[in-house]
Coordinates of C-alpha atoms in Angstrom, one line a residue:
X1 CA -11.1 -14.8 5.0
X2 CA -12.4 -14.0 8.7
X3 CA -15.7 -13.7 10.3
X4 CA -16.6 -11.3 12.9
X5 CA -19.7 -11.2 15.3
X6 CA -21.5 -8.2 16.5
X7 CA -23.7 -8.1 19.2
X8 CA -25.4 -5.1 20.3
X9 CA -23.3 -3.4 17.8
X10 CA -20.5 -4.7 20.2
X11 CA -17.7 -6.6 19.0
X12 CA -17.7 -10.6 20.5
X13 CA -15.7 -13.2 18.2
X14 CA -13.5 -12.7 15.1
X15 CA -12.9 -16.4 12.9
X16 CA -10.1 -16.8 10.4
X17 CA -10.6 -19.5 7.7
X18 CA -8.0 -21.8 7.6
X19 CA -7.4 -25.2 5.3
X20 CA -6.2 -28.1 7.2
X21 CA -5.2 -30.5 5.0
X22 CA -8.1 -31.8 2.9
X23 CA -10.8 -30.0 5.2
X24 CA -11.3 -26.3 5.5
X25 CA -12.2 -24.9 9.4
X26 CA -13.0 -21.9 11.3
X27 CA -10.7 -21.1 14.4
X28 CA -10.7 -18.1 16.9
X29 CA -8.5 -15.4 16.0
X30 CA -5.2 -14.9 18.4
X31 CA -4.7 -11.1 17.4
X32 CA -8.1 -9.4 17.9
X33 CA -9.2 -6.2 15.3
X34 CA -11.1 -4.1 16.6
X35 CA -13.8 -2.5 14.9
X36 CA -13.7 0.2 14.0
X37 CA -10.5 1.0 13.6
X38 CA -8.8 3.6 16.0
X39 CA -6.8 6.1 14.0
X40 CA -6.8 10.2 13.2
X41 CA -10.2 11.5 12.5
X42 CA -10.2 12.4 8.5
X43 CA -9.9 16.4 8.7
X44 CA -13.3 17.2 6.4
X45 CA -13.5 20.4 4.5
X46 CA -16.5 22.4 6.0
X47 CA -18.8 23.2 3.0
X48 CA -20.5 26.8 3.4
X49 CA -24.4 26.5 2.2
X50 CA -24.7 29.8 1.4

């Protein structure tokens, strides 16, 4: 499970939940996401309204 923080609509910490042993903790995540994800635009269909 992670956890990420917006501020301003602008991404500022990401958590991962991780068991240690008998307790379960938060800790910062290494690898960042960012959000949102970068990839190809989706190629809509242009609807006529005629």
């Amino acid at each position: 499970m992670r956890r990420v923080t917006f501020s301003d609509g602008k991404f500022i910490l990401e958590l991962s939940h991780r068991k240690d042993g008998e307790k379960t903790c938060w800790i910062p995540v290494q690898k960042k996401t960012f959000w949102p994800v970068i990839g190809s635009p989706k190629q809509e269909s242009s609807a006529s309204l005629s």
